[in-house]
Tab-separated table of C-alpha atoms and ligand atoms in Angstrom:
chain	number	residue	atom	x	y	z
I	819	UNK	CA	-99.550	113.126	101.963
I	820	UNK	CA	-101.803	111.833	99.327
I	821	UNK	CA	-100.270	114.300	96.924
I	822	UNK	CA	-96.802	112.989	97.330
I	823	UNK	CA	-97.992	109.353	96.976
I	824	UNK	CA	-99.969	110.183	93.819
I	825	UNK	CA	-97.137	112.042	92.092
I	826	UNK	CA	-94.550	109.338	93.177
I	827	UNK	CA	-96.715	106.624	91.527
I	828	UNK	CA	-96.769	108.734	88.250
I	829	UNK	CA	-93.078	109.224	87.925
I	830	UNK	CA	-91.772	105.984	89.466
I	831	UNK	CA	-92.690	103.327	86.969
I	832	UNK	CA	-90.179	100.909	88.269
I	833	UNK	CA	-90.880	97.314	87.944
I	834	UNK	CA	-90.800	96.591	91.613
I	835	UNK	CA	-94.357	97.917	92.223
I	836	UNK	CA	-96.678	94.874	92.763
I	837	UNK	CA	-99.224	96.388	90.361
I	838	UNK	CA	-98.874	99.272	88.023
I	839	UNK	CA	-101.663	101.475	86.922
I	840	UNK	CA	-103.207	100.755	83.479
I	841	UNK	CA	-101.553	103.920	82.045
I	842	UNK	CA	-98.095	102.875	83.186
I	843	UNK	CA	-98.297	99.193	82.328
I	844	UNK	CA	-99.696	99.973	78.731
I	845	UNK	CA	-97.757	103.335	78.411
I	846	UNK	CA	-96.314	101.994	75.140
I	847	UNK	CA	-99.501	101.085	73.584
I	848	UNK	CA	-101.236	104.323	74.664
I	849	UNK	CA	-98.389	106.408	73.313
I	850	UNK	CA	-98.483	104.401	69.981
I	851	UNK	CA	-102.235	104.876	69.609
I	852	UNK	CA	-102.107	108.720	70.469
I	853	UNK	CA	-99.363	109.311	67.925
I	854	UNK	CA	-101.645	107.778	65.156
I	855	UNK	CA	-104.806	109.084	66.444
I	856	UNK	CA	-106.440	111.396	63.836
I	857	UNK	CA	-110.092	110.931	64.819
I	858	UNK	CA	-112.185	113.748	66.344
I	859	UNK	CA	-112.045	113.779	69.917
I	860	UNK	CA	-113.858	115.599	72.651
I	861	UNK	CA	-112.097	118.448	74.368
I	862	UNK	CA	-109.451	117.464	76.987
I	863	UNK	CA	-109.512	113.731	75.935
I	864	UNK	CA	-106.174	112.426	75.366
I	865	UNK	CA	-107.378	109.580	73.081
I	866	UNK	CA	-110.325	109.726	70.459
I	867	UNK	CA	-113.220	107.504	71.142
I	868	UNK	CA	-112.566	105.311	68.133
I	869	UNK	CA	-108.971	104.845	69.315
I	870	UNK	CA	-110.030	104.186	72.799
I	871	UNK	CA	-112.296	101.478	71.442
I	872	UNK	CA	-109.167	99.927	69.860
I	873	UNK	CA	-107.257	100.072	73.117
I	874	UNK	CA	-110.047	98.244	74.907
I	875	UNK	CA	-110.715	95.579	72.230
I	876	UNK	CA	-107.228	95.234	70.920
I	877	UNK	CA	-106.008	94.811	67.184
I	878	UNK	CA	-103.558	96.671	64.902
I	879	UNK	CA	-103.244	100.400	64.786
I	880	UNK	CA	-103.250	101.735	61.115
I	881	UNK	CA	-99.641	101.520	61.070
I	882	UNK	CA	-99.448	97.892	62.348
I	883	UNK	CA	-98.711	98.315	65.977
I	884	UNK	CA	-100.131	95.400	67.757
I	885	UNK	CA	-102.623	96.478	70.756
I	886	UNK	CA	-103.463	93.760	73.160
I	887	UNK	CA	-107.149	93.184	74.039
I	888	UNK	CA	-108.284	94.195	77.561
I	889	UNK	CA	-111.933	93.429	77.166
I	890	UNK	CA	-113.290	90.286	75.790
I	891	UNK	CA	-116.962	90.266	75.014
I	892	UNK	CA	-119.378	92.369	73.007
I	893	UNK	CA	-117.728	95.318	71.369
I	894	UNK	CA	-121.032	97.188	71.260
I	895	UNK	CA	-120.897	97.431	75.144
I	896	UNK	CA	-117.430	99.036	74.922
I	897	UNK	CA	-118.872	101.395	72.312
I	898	UNK	CA	-121.636	102.463	74.534
I	899	UNK	CA	-119.466	103.027	77.500
I	900	UNK	CA	-117.103	105.143	75.590
I	901	UNK	CA	-119.821	107.119	73.934
I	902	UNK	CA	-121.541	107.696	77.181
I	903	UNK	CA	-118.299	109.293	78.580
I	904	UNK	CA	-118.522	111.817	75.712
I	905	UNK	CA	-121.961	112.940	76.761
I	906	UNK	CA	-123.064	114.855	79.813
I	907	UNK	CA	-124.408	111.587	81.620
I	908	UNK	CA	-122.180	109.505	83.666
I	909	UNK	CA	-121.264	105.896	83.184
I	910	UNK	CA	-122.355	103.156	85.465
I	911	UNK	CA	-120.903	99.701	84.907
I	912	UNK	CA	-123.066	97.159	86.451
I	913	UNK	CA	-123.106	93.440	86.741
I	914	UNK	CA	-122.102	90.376	88.774
I	915	UNK	CA	-118.955	90.250	90.419
I	916	UNK	CA	-115.964	89.621	88.564
I	917	UNK	CA	-117.220	90.778	85.170
I	918	UNK	CA	-114.291	93.188	84.575
I	919	UNK	CA	-116.298	96.390	85.766
I	920	UNK	CA	-113.263	97.734	87.649
I	921	UNK	CA	-110.942	96.488	84.850
I	922	UNK	CA	-112.851	98.285	82.208
I	923	UNK	CA	-113.163	101.523	84.353
I	924	UNK	CA	-109.622	101.742	84.823
I	925	UNK	CA	-108.631	101.126	81.277
I	926	UNK	CA	-111.311	103.750	80.152
I	927	UNK	CA	-109.760	106.232	82.467
I	928	UNK	CA	-106.418	105.540	81.425
I	929	UNK	CA	-107.138	106.011	77.839
I	930	UNK	CA	-109.403	108.905	78.070
I	931	UNK	CA	-107.636	111.091	80.733
I	932	UNK	CA	-104.013	109.197	80.839
I	933	UNK	CA	-104.803	108.886	84.665
I	934	UNK	CA	-106.779	106.123	86.344
I	935	UNK	CA	-105.934	107.173	89.951
I	936	UNK	CA	-108.734	109.497	90.590
I	937	UNK	CA	-110.513	106.916	92.405
I	938	UNK	CA	-113.037	106.870	95.287
I	939	UNK	CA	-113.624	103.310	96.918
I	940	UNK	CA	-117.242	103.233	97.913
I	941	UNK	CA	-117.765	101.487	101.231
I	942	UNK	CA	-120.558	101.679	103.937
I	943	UNK	CA	-118.347	104.109	105.670
I	944	UNK	CA	-117.899	106.518	102.837
I	945	UNK	CA	-119.216	109.925	103.667
I	946	UNK	CA	-119.875	113.135	101.728
I	947	UNK	CA	-116.510	114.500	102.211
I	948	UNK	CA	-114.883	111.661	100.179
I	949	UNK	CA	-117.068	112.587	97.268
I	950	UNK	CA	-116.703	116.369	97.839
I	951	UNK	CA	-113.807	117.722	99.877
I	952	UNK	CA	-112.597	117.749	103.355
I	953	UNK	CA	-110.542	120.056	105.599
I	954	UNK	CA	-106.968	119.722	107.183
I	955	UNK	CA	-108.201	120.334	110.643
I	956	UNK	CA	-104.773	121.762	112.099
I	957	UNK	CA	-105.027	124.510	109.529
I	958	UNK	CA	-108.700	124.899	109.712
I	959	UNK	CA	-108.427	125.673	113.492
I	960	UNK	CA	-105.366	127.883	113.059
I	961	UNK	CA	-106.595	129.954	110.124
I	962	UNK	CA	-110.184	129.311	109.533
I	963	UNK	CA	-111.487	128.138	106.277
I	964	UNK	CA	-108.838	129.031	103.491
I	965	UNK	CA	-108.096	127.369	100.317
I	966	UNK	CA	-104.848	126.174	101.795
I	967	UNK	CA	-107.000	124.292	104.546
I	968	UNK	CA	-109.020	122.517	101.939
I	969	UNK	CA	-108.209	118.923	101.046
I	970	UNK	CA	-109.572	118.065	97.629
I	971	UNK	CA	-111.248	114.909	96.845
I	972	UNK	CA	-110.431	112.981	93.592
I	973	UNK	CA	-113.854	114.307	92.337
I	974	UNK	CA	-112.763	117.847	92.719
I	975	UNK	CA	-109.471	117.188	91.142
I	976	UNK	CA	-111.119	115.528	88.198
I	977	UNK	CA	-113.577	118.542	87.819
I	978	UNK	CA	-110.819	121.056	87.858
I	979	UNK	CA	-108.472	119.279	85.565
I	980	UNK	CA	-111.139	117.920	83.132
I	981	UNK	CA	-110.484	114.164	83.943
I	982	UNK	CA	-112.502	110.927	84.366
I	983	UNK	CA	-113.090	110.055	88.146
I	984	UNK	CA	-113.684	106.585	89.080
I	985	UNK	CA	-116.218	105.582	91.893
I	986	UNK	CA	-115.866	102.020	92.753
I	987	UNK	CA	-118.795	100.040	94.352
I	988	UNK	CA	-121.264	103.035	94.423
I	989	UNK	CA	-123.911	101.058	95.694
I	990	UNK	CA	-122.165	100.176	98.908
I	991	UNK	CA	-122.179	103.858	99.813
I	992	UNK	CA	-125.206	105.029	101.805
I	993	UNK	CA	-128.049	106.512	99.634
I	994	UNK	CA	-128.039	109.847	101.116
I	995	UNK	CA	-124.171	110.042	100.574
I	996	UNK	CA	-124.608	109.028	96.986
I	997	UNK	CA	-127.031	111.927	96.384
I	998	UNK	CA	-124.074	114.270	96.808
I	999	UNK	CA	-123.185	113.389	93.216
I	1000	UNK	CA	-126.358	114.629	91.973
I	1001	UNK	CA	-125.164	118.367	91.855
I	1002	UNK	CA	-121.989	117.392	90.548
I	1003	UNK	CA	-123.487	115.500	87.740
I	1004	UNK	CA	-126.470	117.827	86.802
I	1005	UNK	CA	-124.975	121.283	87.518
I	1006	UNK	CA	-121.270	120.335	86.836
I	1007	UNK	CA	-120.225	122.258	89.789
I	1008	UNK	CA	-119.054	121.426	93.208
I	1009	UNK	CA	-120.038	124.470	95.598
I	1010	UNK	CA	-117.721	125.269	98.442
I	1011	UNK	CA	-119.921	127.569	100.740
I	1012	UNK	CA	-117.231	127.784	103.377
I	1013	UNK	CA	-115.035	129.660	100.904
I	1014	UNK	CA	-118.062	131.301	98.956
I	1015	UNK	CA	-116.612	129.648	95.925
I	1016	UNK	CA	-117.097	126.463	93.650
I	1017	UNK	CA	-115.188	124.396	91.411
I	1018	UNK	CA	-116.649	124.281	87.801
I	1019	UNK	CA	-116.173	121.018	86.047
I	1020	UNK	CA	-113.770	121.529	82.980
I	1021	UNK	CA	-114.590	119.651	79.717
I	1022	UNK	CA	-113.325	116.179	79.829
I	1023	UNK	CA	-114.733	115.483	83.324
I	1024	UNK	CA	-117.082	112.658	83.934
I	1025	UNK	CA	-117.601	109.932	86.372
I	1026	UNK	CA	-117.361	106.028	85.858
I	1027	UNK	CA	-119.174	104.322	88.740
I	1028	UNK	CA	-119.087	100.537	89.274
I	1029	UNK	CA	-121.736	98.475	91.025
I	1030	UNK	CA	-122.529	94.892	91.374
I	1031	UNK	CA	-125.903	93.356	91.793
I	1032	UNK	CA	-124.961	90.344	93.917
I	1033	UNK	CA	-123.335	91.365	97.069
I	1034	UNK	CA	-125.331	91.850	100.258
I	1035	UNK	CA	-125.640	95.297	101.717
I	1036	UNK	CA	-126.210	97.374	98.607
I	1037	UNK	CA	-128.149	100.501	98.589
I	1038	UNK	CA	-130.055	101.135	95.329
I	1039	UNK	CA	-129.402	104.315	93.561
I	1040	UNK	CA	-132.097	106.941	94.090
I	1041	UNK	CA	-134.060	107.446	90.913
I	1042	UNK	CA	-132.718	111.208	90.746
I	1043	UNK	CA	-129.164	109.893	90.791
I	1044	UNK	CA	-129.944	106.847	88.490
I	1045	UNK	CA	-131.321	109.191	85.747
I	1046	UNK	CA	-127.964	110.775	85.522
I	1047	UNK	CA	-126.285	107.536	84.672
I	1048	UNK	CA	-126.196	105.404	81.563
I	1049	UNK	CA	-126.019	101.956	82.728
I	1050	UNK	CA	-123.957	99.408	80.874
I	1051	UNK	CA	-124.374	95.809	82.101
I	1052	UNK	CA	-121.384	93.714	81.780
I	1053	UNK	CA	-122.336	90.181	81.536
I	1054	UNK	CA	-120.206	87.094	82.325
I	1055	UNK	CA	-118.112	85.667	79.451
I	1056	UNK	CA	-120.465	84.095	76.933
I	1057	UNK	CA	-118.538	80.891	75.950
I	1058	UNK	CA	-116.056	78.560	77.443
I	1059	UNK	CA	-113.467	79.699	74.919
I	1060	UNK	CA	-113.927	83.439	75.967
I	1061	UNK	CA	-113.610	82.708	79.564
I	1062	UNK	CA	-110.570	80.484	79.072
I	1063	UNK	CA	-108.912	83.253	76.815
I	1064	UNK	CA	-109.479	85.649	79.616
I	1065	UNK	CA	-108.059	83.521	82.291
I	1066	UNK	CA	-105.069	82.689	80.257
I	1067	UNK	CA	-104.169	86.339	79.494
I	1068	UNK	CA	-104.518	87.524	82.919
I	1069	UNK	CA	-102.719	84.596	84.563
I	1070	UNK	CA	-99.744	85.307	82.082
I	1071	UNK	CA	-99.770	89.073	82.981
I	1072	UNK	CA	-99.972	88.169	86.767
I	1073	UNK	CA	-97.267	85.459	86.408
I	1074	UNK	CA	-94.909	88.119	84.688
I	1075	UNK	CA	-95.512	90.710	87.357
I	1076	UNK	CA	-95.106	88.311	90.171
I	1077	UNK	CA	-92.293	86.180	88.596
I	1078	UNK	CA	-93.194	82.644	89.967
I	1079	UNK	CA	-90.585	80.081	89.102
I	1080	UNK	CA	-93.012	78.081	87.219
I	1081	UNK	CA	-93.622	77.100	83.447
I	1082	UNK	CA	-96.587	78.673	81.647
I	1083	UNK	CA	-99.797	76.585	82.421
I	1084	UNK	CA	-101.197	74.393	79.767
I	1085	UNK	CA	-104.328	75.727	78.131
I	1086	UNK	CA	-106.014	72.235	78.973
I	1087	UNK	CA	-105.449	72.710	82.599
I	1088	UNK	CA	-107.126	76.310	82.370
I	1089	UNK	CA	-109.884	74.789	80.274
I	1090	UNK	CA	-110.784	72.368	83.233
I	1091	UNK	CA	-110.756	74.956	85.918
I	1092	UNK	CA	-113.000	77.164	83.659
I	1093	UNK	CA	-115.378	74.185	83.011
I	1094	UNK	CA	-115.819	73.594	86.634
I	1095	UNK	CA	-116.581	77.033	87.285
I	1096	UNK	CA	-119.018	77.393	84.397
I	1097	UNK	CA	-120.854	74.277	85.186
I	1098	UNK	CA	-121.262	74.926	89.029
I	1099	UNK	CA	-122.129	78.668	88.183
I	1100	UNK	CA	-124.868	77.538	85.713
I	1101	UNK	CA	-126.130	74.494	87.625
I	1102	UNK	CA	-125.700	72.273	84.571
I	1103	UNK	CA	-123.154	70.579	82.624
I	1104	UNK	CA	-121.566	72.132	79.597
I	1105	UNK	CA	-123.435	69.630	77.282
I	1106	UNK	CA	-126.619	70.597	78.996
I	1107	UNK	CA	-127.350	66.945	79.987
I	1108	UNK	CA	-126.934	66.789	83.559
I	1109	UNK	CA	-128.395	69.166	86.207
I	1110	UNK	CA	-126.206	69.802	89.242
I	1111	UNK	CA	-126.569	71.714	92.564
I	1112	UNK	CA	-125.220	75.216	92.630
I	1113	UNK	CA	-122.689	76.342	95.402
I	1114	UNK	CA	-123.472	79.735	97.093
I	1115	UNK	CA	-120.325	81.384	95.872
I	1116	UNK	CA	-120.364	83.661	92.802
I	1117	UNK	CA	-117.589	81.571	90.930
I	1118	UNK	CA	-116.704	84.453	88.810
I	1119	UNK	CA	-113.969	84.671	86.227
I	1120	UNK	CA	-111.973	86.717	88.720
I	1121	UNK	CA	-112.013	83.726	91.160
I	1122	UNK	CA	-111.026	81.410	88.356
I	1123	UNK	CA	-108.072	83.690	87.595
I	1124	UNK	CA	-106.874	83.546	91.262
I	1125	UNK	CA	-107.316	79.769	91.594
I	1126	UNK	CA	-104.724	79.236	88.586
I	1127	UNK	CA	-102.681	81.954	90.070
I	1128	UNK	CA	-102.529	80.316	93.482
I	1129	UNK	CA	-101.928	76.931	91.881
I	1130	UNK	CA	-98.959	78.415	89.930
I	1131	UNK	CA	-97.373	79.800	93.276
I	1132	UNK	CA	-97.817	76.341	94.714
I	1133	UNK	CA	-96.245	74.662	91.842
I	1134	UNK	CA	-93.411	77.295	91.580
I	1135	UNK	CA	-92.372	77.351	95.305
I	1136	UNK	CA	-93.394	73.978	96.502
I	1137	UNK	CA	-94.128	71.664	93.611
I	1138	UNK	CA	-92.339	70.614	90.582
I	1139	UNK	CA	-92.219	74.014	88.667
I	1140	UNK	CA	-95.025	72.763	86.463
I	1141	UNK	CA	-98.556	73.230	87.382
I	1142	UNK	CA	-100.308	70.018	88.264
I	1143	UNK	CA	-103.774	68.907	89.491
I	1144	UNK	CA	-102.488	68.718	93.135
I	1145	UNK	CA	-101.493	72.320	93.040
I	1146	UNK	CA	-104.774	73.376	91.707
I	1147	UNK	CA	-106.937	71.211	94.049
I	1148	UNK	CA	-106.602	73.211	97.278
I	1149	UNK	CA	-107.481	76.629	95.912
I	1150	UNK	CA	-110.065	75.161	93.726
I	1151	UNK	CA	-111.772	73.570	96.636
I	1152	UNK	CA	-111.340	76.726	98.772
I	1153	UNK	CA	-113.070	78.848	95.803
I	1154	UNK	CA	-115.958	76.577	95.717
I	1155	UNK	CA	-116.764	75.669	99.175
I	1156	UNK	CA	-117.535	78.908	100.928
I	1157	UNK	CA	-120.132	77.698	103.176
I	1158	UNK	CA	-119.338	74.514	104.973
I	1159	UNK	CA	-122.880	73.276	104.953
I	1160	UNK	CA	-124.740	73.321	101.566
I	1161	UNK	CA	-121.494	73.978	99.362
I	1162	UNK	CA	-119.767	70.881	100.653
I	1163	UNK	CA	-122.873	68.739	99.633
I	1164	UNK	CA	-122.996	70.428	96.154
I	1165	UNK	CA	-119.191	70.246	95.479
I	1166	UNK	CA	-119.043	66.488	96.691
I	1167	UNK	CA	-122.031	65.599	94.363
I	1168	UNK	CA	-120.395	67.404	91.577
I	1169	UNK	CA	-117.054	65.701	92.226
I	1170	UNK	CA	-118.500	62.108	92.467
I	1171	UNK	CA	-121.001	62.336	89.646
I	1172	UNK	CA	-119.361	64.608	87.012
I	1173	UNK	CA	-115.583	64.667	87.733
I	1174	UNK	CA	-115.125	61.070	88.429
I	1175	UNK	CA	-116.642	59.969	85.078
I	1176	UNK	CA	-114.357	62.065	82.878
I	1177	UNK	CA	-111.668	60.028	81.437
I	1178	UNK	CA	-109.017	62.705	81.312
I	1179	UNK	CA	-110.053	64.281	84.679
I	1180	UNK	CA	-108.678	61.450	86.860
I	1181	UNK	CA	-105.756	63.188	88.358
I	1182	UNK	CA	-107.804	66.245	89.348
I	1183	UNK	CA	-110.528	64.250	90.707
I	1184	UNK	CA	-108.091	62.068	92.897
I	1185	UNK	CA	-106.332	65.389	94.085
I	1186	UNK	CA	-109.815	67.003	95.096
I	1187	UNK	CA	-110.865	63.857	96.826
I	1188	UNK	CA	-107.605	63.599	98.900
I	1189	UNK	CA	-108.297	67.055	100.258
I	1190	UNK	CA	-111.723	66.175	101.392
I	1191	UNK	CA	-110.505	63.170	103.120
P	2569	ATP	N1	-114.869	90.034	79.775
P	2569	ATP	C1	-113.809	90.236	80.254
P	2569	ATP	N2	-112.656	90.653	79.618
P	2569	ATP	C2	-111.450	90.801	80.097
P	2569	ATP	N3	-111.126	90.527	81.252
P	2569	ATP	C3	-112.090	90.079	82.260
P	2569	ATP	C4	-113.377	89.749	81.620
P	2569	ATP	N4	-114.203	89.236	82.749
P	2569	ATP	C5	-113.420	89.217	83.724
P	2569	ATP	N5	-112.031	89.623	83.401
P	2569	ATP	C6	-110.939	89.773	84.270
P	2569	ATP	O1	-111.465	89.386	85.610
P	2569	ATP	C7	-110.788	90.053	86.630
P	2569	ATP	C8	-111.767	90.827	87.573
P	2569	ATP	O2	-112.268	91.895	87.051
P	2569	ATP	P1	-112.714	93.041	87.950
P	2569	ATP	O3	-111.994	93.217	89.206
P	2569	ATP	O4	-112.810	94.127	86.986
P	2569	ATP	O5	-114.250	92.689	88.386
P	2569	ATP	P2	-115.513	93.370	88.770
P	2569	ATP	O6	-116.540	93.430	87.856
P	2569	ATP	O7	-115.055	94.813	89.227
P	2569	ATP	O8	-115.929	92.526	90.210
P	2569	ATP	P3	-116.458	93.173	91.642
P	2569	ATP	O9	-117.960	93.334	91.495
P	2569	ATP	O10	-116.091	92.161	92.622
P	2569	ATP	O11	-115.746	94.470	91.804
P	2569	ATP	C9	-109.959	91.145	86.019
P	2569	ATP	O12	-108.675	90.598	86.004
P	2569	ATP	C10	-110.280	91.089	84.353
P	2569	ATP	O13	-109.225	91.068	83.604
P	2570	MG	MG1	-114.876	95.849	91.005
């Protein structure tokens, strides 16, 4: 079952899927990069570390092909992430929600292994078999433990094929289950005692885990496991302009994929949303002059992207086909007010003391106020 879906998704790159994998969406860029790639690369890597960096940061290939930037931020962090994958240590992308951990992990896997689908989603319910292997019980009962009855995990396939495996939200997984990764990472083998055999990891195999430090219900990594990871902390975007660029790019991409009947949003509109997010997130206005109450939500870049995206859907289907303050206001308030008590107070205060006094924000102020009344 899983096998069919996986192979279908690899061959069927039709535009009707809601979301293509990175290696599908950027197939052209990856092909161009690989064609011009003359740099040294670790065994079984499809792209050299140097060209992988170009793929992530964007720029021009030596022959002049334009590569779109995927990550906006400190290039050193991406260098460190890529270099880690070439070592025998695994990579842990750590940070606040919405700081592009999953996004970077997907693009790294796509560039290095040409496959970002070897993915394990960590949850409180993840058990060891999700990380190691499980059994097809009908076959197991009929024929006993045989290779045919074995259901491979993404980890096992990654080890066998020498590919990068992604573990999302590693710290949501129970600590005892997390520790199943220790043998895999230190011995580079996955024993299958029932078959008296093992899968030895081929070169090119590594793990990229992501974890965030804000959500409730996280289980810290045991120190034995933490030692097997190199941690790269992804920070929130450093400047307003960086964050506006990120939102703009992602909104354009999503808009293309979802085809809303709407004009491209004005940068000014995005800048206002991002400004509100940054000010509330930091508890102070951008000019540093006025302290404000912080709402309980994370107000991440990812949420700013979905606020604009929702606004565009409203504008396209119910509005004028052009993004207005009214289209944005509902999802803006929804993103900020997560807790009907304290958040409402913080939000009202911000609206009345900051938004109201900005000359060119009158429309947005009015639209937000109408929702609250
Ligand atoms: N520095 C950045 N560069 C490029 N894109 C970014 C950046 N920060 C955030 N984004 C965008 O934000 C969105 C959310 O990122 P992602 O889902 O990877 O977050 P995350 O760190 O995995 O969050 P969570 O902890 O909630 O899983 C993505 O669409 C990504 O493009
Ligand atoms: Mg994530």
